[in-house]
PDB file of C-alpha atoms in Angstrom:
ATOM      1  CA  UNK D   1       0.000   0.000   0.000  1.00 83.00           C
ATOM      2  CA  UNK D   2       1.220   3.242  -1.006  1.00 86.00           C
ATOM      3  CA  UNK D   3       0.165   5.965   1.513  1.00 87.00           C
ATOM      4  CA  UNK D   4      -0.518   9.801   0.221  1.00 88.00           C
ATOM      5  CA  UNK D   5      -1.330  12.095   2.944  1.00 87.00           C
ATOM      6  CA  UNK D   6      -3.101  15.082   1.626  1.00 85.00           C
ATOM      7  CA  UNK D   7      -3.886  18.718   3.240  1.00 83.00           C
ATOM      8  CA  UNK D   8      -5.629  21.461   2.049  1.00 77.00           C
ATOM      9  CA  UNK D   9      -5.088  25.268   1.206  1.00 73.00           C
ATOM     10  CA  UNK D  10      -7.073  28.067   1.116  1.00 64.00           C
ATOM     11  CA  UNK D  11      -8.511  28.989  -2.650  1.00 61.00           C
ATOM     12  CA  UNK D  12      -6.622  31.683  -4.050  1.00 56.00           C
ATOM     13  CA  UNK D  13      -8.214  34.617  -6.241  1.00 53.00           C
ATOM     14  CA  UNK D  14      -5.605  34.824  -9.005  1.00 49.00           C
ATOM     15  CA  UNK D  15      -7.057  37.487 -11.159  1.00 52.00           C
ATOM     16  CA  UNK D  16      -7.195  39.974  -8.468  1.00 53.00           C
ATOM     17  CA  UNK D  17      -4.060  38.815  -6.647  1.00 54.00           C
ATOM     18  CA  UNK D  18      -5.989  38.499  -3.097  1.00 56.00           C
ATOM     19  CA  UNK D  19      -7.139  35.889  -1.211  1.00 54.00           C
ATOM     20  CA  UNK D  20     -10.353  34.613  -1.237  1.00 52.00           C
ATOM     21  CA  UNK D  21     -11.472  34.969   2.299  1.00 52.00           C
ATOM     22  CA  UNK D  22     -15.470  34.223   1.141  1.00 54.00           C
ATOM     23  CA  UNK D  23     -16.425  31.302   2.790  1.00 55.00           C
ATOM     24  CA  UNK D  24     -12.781  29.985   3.514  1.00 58.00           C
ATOM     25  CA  UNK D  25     -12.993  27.574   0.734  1.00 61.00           C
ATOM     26  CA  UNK D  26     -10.135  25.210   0.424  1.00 68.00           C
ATOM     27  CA  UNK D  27      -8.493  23.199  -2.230  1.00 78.00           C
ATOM     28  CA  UNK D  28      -6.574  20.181  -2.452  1.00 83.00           C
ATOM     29  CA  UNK D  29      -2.440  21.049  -1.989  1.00 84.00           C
ATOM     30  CA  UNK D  30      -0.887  21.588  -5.893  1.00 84.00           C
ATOM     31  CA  UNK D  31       2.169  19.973  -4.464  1.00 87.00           C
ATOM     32  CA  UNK D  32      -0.117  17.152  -2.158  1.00 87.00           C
ATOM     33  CA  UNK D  33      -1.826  16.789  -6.194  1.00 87.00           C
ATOM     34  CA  UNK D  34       1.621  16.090  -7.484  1.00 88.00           C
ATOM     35  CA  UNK D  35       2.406  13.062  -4.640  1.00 89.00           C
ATOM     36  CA  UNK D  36      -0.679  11.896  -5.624  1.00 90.00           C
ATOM     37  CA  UNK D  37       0.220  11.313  -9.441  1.00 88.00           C
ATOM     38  CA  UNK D  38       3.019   9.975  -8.242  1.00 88.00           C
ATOM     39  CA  UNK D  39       1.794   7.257  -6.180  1.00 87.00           C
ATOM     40  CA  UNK D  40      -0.625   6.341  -8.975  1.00 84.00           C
ATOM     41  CA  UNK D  41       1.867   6.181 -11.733  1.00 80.00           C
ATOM     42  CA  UNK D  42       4.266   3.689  -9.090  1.00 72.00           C
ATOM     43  CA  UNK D  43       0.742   1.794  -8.701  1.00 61.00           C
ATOM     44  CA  UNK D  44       0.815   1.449 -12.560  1.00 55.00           C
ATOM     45  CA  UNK D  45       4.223   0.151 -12.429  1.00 55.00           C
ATOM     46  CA  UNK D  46       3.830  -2.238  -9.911  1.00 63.00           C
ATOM     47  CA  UNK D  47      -0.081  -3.584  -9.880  1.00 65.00           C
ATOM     48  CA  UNK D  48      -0.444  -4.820  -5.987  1.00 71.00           C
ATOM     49  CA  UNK D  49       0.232  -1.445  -5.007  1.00 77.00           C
ATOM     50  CA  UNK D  50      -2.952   0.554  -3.764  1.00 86.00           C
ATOM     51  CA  UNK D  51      -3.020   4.126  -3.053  1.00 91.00           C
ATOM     52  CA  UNK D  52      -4.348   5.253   0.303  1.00 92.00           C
ATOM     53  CA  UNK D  53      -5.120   8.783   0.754  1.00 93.00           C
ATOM     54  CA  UNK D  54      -4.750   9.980   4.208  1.00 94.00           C
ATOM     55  CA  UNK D  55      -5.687  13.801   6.008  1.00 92.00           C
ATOM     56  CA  UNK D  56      -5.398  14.670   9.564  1.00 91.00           C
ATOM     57  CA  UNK D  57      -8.113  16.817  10.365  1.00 89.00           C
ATOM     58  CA  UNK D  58     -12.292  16.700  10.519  1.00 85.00           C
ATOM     59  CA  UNK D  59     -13.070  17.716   6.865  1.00 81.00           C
ATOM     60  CA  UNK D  60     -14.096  14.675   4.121  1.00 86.00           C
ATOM     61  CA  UNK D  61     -14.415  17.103   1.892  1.00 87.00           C
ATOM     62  CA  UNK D  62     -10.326  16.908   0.583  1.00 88.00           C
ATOM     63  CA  UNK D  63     -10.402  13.254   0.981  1.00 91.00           C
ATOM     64  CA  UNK D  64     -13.436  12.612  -1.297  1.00 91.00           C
ATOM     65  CA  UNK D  65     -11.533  15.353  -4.139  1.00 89.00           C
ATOM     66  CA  UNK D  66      -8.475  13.133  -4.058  1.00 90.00           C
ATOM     67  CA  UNK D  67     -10.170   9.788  -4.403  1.00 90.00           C
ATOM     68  CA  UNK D  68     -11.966  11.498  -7.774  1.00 90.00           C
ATOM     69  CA  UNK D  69      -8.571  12.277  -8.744  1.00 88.00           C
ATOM     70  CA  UNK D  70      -7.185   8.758  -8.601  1.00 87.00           C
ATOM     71  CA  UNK D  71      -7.436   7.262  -4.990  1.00 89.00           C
ATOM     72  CA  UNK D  72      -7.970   3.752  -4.014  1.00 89.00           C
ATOM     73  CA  UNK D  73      -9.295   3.906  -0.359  1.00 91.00           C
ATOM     74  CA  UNK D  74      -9.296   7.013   2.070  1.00 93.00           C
ATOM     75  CA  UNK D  75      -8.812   7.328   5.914  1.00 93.00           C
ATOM     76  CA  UNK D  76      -9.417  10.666   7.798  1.00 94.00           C
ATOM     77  CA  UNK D  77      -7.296  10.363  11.385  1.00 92.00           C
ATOM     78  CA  UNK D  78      -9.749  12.833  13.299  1.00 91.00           C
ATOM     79  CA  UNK D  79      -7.424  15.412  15.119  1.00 88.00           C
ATOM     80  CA  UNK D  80      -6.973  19.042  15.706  1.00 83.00           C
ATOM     81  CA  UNK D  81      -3.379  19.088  15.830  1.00 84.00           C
ATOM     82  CA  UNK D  82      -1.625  22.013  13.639  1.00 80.00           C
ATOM     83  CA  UNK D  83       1.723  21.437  14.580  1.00 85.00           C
ATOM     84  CA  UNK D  84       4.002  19.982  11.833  1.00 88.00           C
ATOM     85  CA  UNK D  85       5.624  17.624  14.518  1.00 88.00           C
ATOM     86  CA  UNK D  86       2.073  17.104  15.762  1.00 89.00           C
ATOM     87  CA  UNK D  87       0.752  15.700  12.041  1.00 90.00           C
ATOM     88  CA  UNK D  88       3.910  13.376  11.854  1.00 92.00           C
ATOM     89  CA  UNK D  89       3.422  12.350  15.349  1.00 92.00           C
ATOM     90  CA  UNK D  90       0.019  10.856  14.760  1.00 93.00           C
ATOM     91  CA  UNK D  91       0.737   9.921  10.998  1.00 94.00           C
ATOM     92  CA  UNK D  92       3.538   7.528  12.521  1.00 94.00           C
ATOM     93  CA  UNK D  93       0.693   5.929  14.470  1.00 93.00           C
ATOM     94  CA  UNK D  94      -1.349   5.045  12.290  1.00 94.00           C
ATOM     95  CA  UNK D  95       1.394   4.216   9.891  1.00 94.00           C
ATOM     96  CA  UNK D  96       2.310   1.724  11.961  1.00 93.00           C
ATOM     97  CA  UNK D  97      -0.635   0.216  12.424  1.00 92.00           C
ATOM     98  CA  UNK D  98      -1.312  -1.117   9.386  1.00 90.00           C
ATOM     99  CA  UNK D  99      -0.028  -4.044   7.857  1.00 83.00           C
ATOM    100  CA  UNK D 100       1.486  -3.407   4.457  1.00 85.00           C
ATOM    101  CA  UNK D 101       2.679  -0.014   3.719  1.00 90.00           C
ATOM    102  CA  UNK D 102       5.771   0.385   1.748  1.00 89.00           C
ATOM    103  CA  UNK D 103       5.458   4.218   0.854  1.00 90.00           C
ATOM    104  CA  UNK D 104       4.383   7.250   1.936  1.00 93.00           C
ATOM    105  CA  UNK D 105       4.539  10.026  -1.124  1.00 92.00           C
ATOM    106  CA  UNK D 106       3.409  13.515   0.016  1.00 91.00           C
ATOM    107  CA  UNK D 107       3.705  17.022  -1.080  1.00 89.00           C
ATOM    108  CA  UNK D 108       7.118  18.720   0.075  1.00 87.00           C
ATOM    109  CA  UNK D 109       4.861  21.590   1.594  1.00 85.00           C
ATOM    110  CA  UNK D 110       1.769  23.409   2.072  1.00 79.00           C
ATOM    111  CA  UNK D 111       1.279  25.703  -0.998  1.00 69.00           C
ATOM    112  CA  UNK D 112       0.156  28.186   1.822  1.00 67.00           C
ATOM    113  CA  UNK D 113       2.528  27.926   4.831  1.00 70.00           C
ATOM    114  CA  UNK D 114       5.718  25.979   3.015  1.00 69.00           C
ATOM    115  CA  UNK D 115       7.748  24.805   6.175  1.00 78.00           C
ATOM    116  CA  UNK D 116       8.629  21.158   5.029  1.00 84.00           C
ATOM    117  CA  UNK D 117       8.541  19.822   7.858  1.00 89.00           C
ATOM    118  CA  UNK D 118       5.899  17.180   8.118  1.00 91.00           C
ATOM    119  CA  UNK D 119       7.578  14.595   5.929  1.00 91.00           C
ATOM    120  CA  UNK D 120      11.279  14.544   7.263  1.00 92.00           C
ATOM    121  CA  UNK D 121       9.723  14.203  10.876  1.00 93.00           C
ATOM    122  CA  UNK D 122       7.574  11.298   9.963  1.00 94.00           C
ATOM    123  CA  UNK D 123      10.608   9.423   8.116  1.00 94.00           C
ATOM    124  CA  UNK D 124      12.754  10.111  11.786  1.00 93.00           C
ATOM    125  CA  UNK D 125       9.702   8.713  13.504  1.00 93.00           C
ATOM    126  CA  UNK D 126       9.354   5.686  11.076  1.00 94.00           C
ATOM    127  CA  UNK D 127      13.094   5.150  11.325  1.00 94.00           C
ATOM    128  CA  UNK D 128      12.409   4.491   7.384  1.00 94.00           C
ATOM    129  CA  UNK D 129      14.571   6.324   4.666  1.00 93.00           C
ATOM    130  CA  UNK D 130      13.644   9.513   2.856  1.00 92.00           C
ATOM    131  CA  UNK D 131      14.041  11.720  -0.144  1.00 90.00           C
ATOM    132  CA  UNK D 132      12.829  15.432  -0.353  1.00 90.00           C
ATOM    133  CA  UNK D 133      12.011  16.994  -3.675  1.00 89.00           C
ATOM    134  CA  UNK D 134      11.588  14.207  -5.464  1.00 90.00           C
ATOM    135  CA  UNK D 135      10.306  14.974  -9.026  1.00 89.00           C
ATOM    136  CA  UNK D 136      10.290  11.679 -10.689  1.00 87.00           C
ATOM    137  CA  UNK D 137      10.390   8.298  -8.715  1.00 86.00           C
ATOM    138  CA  UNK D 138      11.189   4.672 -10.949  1.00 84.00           C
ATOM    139  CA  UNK D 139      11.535   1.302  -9.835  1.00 78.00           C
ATOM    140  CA  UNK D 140      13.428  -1.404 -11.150  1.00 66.00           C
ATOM    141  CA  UNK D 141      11.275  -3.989  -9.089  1.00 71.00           C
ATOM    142  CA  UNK D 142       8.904  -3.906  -6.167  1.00 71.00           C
ATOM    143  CA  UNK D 143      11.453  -3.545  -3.233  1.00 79.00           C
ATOM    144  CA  UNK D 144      14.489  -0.950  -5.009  1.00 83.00           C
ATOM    145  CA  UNK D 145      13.556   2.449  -6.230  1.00 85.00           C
ATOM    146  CA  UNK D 146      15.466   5.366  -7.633  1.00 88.00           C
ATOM    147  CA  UNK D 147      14.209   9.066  -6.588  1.00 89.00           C
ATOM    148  CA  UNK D 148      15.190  11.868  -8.786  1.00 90.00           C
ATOM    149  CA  UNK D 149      15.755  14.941  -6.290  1.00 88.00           C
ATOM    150  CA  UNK D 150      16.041  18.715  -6.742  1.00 88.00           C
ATOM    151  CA  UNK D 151      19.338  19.810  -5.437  1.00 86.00           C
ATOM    152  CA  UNK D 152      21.389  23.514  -5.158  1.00 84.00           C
ATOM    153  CA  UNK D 153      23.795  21.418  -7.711  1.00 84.00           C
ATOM    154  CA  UNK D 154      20.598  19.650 -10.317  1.00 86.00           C
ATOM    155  CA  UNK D 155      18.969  16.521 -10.501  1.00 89.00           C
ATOM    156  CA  UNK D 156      20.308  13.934  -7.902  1.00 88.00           C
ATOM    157  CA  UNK D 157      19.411  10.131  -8.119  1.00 90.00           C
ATOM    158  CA  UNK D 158      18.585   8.260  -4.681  1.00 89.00           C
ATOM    159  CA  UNK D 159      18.440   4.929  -4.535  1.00 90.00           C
ATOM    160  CA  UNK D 160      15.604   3.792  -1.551  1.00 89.00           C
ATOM    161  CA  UNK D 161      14.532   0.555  -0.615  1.00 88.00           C
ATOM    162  CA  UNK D 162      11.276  -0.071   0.963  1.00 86.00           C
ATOM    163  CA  UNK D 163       9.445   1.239   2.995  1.00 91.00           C
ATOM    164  CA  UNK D 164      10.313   4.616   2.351  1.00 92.00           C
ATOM    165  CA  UNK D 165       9.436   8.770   2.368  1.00 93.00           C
ATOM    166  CA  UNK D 166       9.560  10.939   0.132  1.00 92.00           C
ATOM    167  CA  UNK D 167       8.140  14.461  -0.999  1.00 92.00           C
ATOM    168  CA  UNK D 168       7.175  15.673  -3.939  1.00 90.00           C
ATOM    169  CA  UNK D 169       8.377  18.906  -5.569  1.00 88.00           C
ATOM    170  CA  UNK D 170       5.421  20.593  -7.681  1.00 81.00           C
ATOM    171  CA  UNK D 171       5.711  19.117 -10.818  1.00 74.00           C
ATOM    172  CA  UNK D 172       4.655  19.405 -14.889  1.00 61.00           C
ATOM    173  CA  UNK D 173       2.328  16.242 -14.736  1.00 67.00           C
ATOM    174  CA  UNK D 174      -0.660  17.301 -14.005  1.00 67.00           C
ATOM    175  CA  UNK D 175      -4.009  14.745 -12.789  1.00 73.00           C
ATOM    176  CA  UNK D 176      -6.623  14.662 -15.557  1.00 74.00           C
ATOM    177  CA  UNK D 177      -9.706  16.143 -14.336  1.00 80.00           C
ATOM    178  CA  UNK D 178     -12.119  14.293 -12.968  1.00 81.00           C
ATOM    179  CA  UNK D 179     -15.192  13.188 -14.756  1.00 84.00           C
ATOM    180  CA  UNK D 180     -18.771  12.595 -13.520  1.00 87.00           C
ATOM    181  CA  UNK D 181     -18.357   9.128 -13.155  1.00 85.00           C
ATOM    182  CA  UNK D 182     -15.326   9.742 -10.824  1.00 83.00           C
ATOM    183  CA  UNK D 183     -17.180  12.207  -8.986  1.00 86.00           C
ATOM    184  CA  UNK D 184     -20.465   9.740  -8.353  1.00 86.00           C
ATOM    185  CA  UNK D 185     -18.020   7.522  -7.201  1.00 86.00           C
ATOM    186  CA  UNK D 186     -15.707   9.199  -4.737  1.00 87.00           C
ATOM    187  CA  UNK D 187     -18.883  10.362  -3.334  1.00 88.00           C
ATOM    188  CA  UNK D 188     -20.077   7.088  -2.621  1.00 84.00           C
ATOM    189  CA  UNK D 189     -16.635   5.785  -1.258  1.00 88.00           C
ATOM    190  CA  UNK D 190     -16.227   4.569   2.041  1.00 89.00           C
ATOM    191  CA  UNK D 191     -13.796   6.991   4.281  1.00 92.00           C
ATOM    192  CA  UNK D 192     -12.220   5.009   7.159  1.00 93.00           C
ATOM    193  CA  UNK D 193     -11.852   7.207  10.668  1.00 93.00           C
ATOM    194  CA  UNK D 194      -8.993   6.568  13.149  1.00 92.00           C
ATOM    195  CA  UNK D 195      -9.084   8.203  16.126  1.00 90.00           C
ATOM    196  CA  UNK D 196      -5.353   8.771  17.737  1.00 88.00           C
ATOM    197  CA  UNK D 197      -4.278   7.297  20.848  1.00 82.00           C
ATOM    198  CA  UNK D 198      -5.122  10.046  23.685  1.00 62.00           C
ATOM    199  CA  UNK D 199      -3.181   8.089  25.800  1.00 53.00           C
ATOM    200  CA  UNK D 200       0.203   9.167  24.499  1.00 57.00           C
ATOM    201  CA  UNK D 201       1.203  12.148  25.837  1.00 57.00           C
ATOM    202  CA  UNK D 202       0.710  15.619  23.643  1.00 58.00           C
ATOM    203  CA  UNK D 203       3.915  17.251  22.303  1.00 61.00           C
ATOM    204  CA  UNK D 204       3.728  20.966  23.872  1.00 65.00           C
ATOM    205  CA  UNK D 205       4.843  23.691  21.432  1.00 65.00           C
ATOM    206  CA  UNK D 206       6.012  26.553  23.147  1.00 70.00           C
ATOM    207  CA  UNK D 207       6.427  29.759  21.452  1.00 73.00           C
ATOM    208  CA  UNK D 208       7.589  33.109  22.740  1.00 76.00           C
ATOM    209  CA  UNK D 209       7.154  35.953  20.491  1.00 77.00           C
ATOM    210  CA  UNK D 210       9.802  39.200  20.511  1.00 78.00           C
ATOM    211  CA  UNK D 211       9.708  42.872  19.571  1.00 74.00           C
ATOM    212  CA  UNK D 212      12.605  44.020  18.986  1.00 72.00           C
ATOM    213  CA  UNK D 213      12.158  47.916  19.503  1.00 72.00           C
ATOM    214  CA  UNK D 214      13.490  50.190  16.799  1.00 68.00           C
ATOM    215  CA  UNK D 215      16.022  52.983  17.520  1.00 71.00           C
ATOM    216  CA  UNK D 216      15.484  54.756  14.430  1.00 72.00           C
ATOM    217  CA  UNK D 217      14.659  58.444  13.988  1.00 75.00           C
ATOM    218  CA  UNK D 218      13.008  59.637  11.067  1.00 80.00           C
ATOM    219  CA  UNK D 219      14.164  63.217   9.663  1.00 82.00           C
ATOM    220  CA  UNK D 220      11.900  65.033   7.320  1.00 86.00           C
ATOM    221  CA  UNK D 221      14.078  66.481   4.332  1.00 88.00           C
ATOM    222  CA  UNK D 222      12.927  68.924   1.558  1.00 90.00           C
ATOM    223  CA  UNK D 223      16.086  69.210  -0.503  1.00 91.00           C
ATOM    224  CA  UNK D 224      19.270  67.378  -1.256  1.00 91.00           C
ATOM    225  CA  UNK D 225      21.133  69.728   0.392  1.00 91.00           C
ATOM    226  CA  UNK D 226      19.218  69.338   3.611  1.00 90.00           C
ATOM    227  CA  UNK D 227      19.426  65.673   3.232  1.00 90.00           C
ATOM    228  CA  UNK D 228      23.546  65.521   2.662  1.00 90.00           C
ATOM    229  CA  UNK D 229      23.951  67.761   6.035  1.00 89.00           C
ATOM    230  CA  UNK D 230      21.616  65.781   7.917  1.00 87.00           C
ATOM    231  CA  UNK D 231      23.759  62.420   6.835  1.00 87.00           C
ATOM    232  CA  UNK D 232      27.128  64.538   7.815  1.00 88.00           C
ATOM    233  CA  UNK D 233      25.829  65.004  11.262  1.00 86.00           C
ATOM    234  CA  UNK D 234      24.989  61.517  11.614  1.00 82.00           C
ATOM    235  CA  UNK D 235      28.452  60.891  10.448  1.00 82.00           C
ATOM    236  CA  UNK D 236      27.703  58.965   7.688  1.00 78.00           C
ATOM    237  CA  UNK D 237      29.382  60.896   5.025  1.00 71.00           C
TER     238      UNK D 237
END
């Protein structure tokens, strides 16, 4: 089983260069979209391989677009968490509950917060090995696979064995859009809830937040003149 965990982002209004704050309506992740064609064209590759899609949070909604786009099965782990080491924390659990997953494929980031962090976490908390902005992914068989990654110096080849991680820089090959049938269908799909284990105790973020105060003074000039004998007083000339 190949596992794609999917988030969403809130729906951008391109024409006017704004956000569309009407109704907070919220899209499937461009980059989460990418992981996904990527998990589907391994599961062409290699038949046995099924693609679970997989969102932390309370909304169906995303989980229901991605299994139009392509998805095999869907599972929405019922949380509030936020935190990046949070989603990995509770992604590992379910992860390793289940019998037969050799892959998780996700999007390197959130098109609208972009930390990266979710996906190297998980792969320290899985113990399994990783690849980060992966942009093509091909396997010689169903245990050895060679990640191409974006790198400061180009195009870097990986070799991973399974299970693995990896994340998915936003790439050309885009899903074909969905068609009615697809929608009918992902509508009628069974989504399969996990509830995390409250036993396990909550990683606490704390965050302190400092101003740093500002010792400039702004100076009010009406000519060049005025402006190179205030910079000589300041003894910056």
């Amino acid at each position: 089983m190949i596992v794609v965990p999917v988030t969403s982002v809130i729906d951008g209004d391109v024409l006017n260069q704004s956000v569309s704050l009407e109704s907070l309506k919220r899209l499937l992740n461009p980059l989460d979209q990418s992981a996904l064609a990527m998990a589907m064209q391994s599961g062409f590759v290699h038949p046995k391989h099924t693609v679970e899609v997989v969102h932390v949070g309370r909304d169906e909604t995303l989980l229901r677009s991605a299994l139009a786009l392509g998805g095999q099965g869907a599972t929405l782990i019922e949380s509030s968490c936020d935190q990046p080491i949070q989603i990995a924390q509770v992604l590992a659990e379910w992860i390793k509950q289940q019998a037969s997953v050799e892959a998780v494929i996700m999007g390197q980031y959130g098109a609208d917060y972009a930390s990266g962090q979710v996906g190297p976490m998980l792969a320290g908390l899985l113990d399994w090995p990783q690849a980060t902005a992966v942009i093509h992914l091909e396997g010689s068989n169903s245990q050895q696979y060679c990640a191409h990654q974006l790198t400061d110096q180009g195009v870097q080849p990986v070799e991973l064995t399974v299970p693995y991680v990896i994340t998915t820089a936003l790439s050309s090959k885009a899903l074909p859009h969905p068609t009615v049938v697809d929608i009918i269908r992902s509508q009628s799909e069974l989504i399969k809830r996990y509830i995390p284990n409250e036993a396990s105790p909550p990683i606490q973020i704390n965050e302190r937040e400092i101003h740093r105060s500002s010792h400039r003074k702004c100076i009010k000039v009406h000519s060049a003149d005025e402006l190179i004998k205030a910079l000589a007083r300041a003894s910056m000339l």
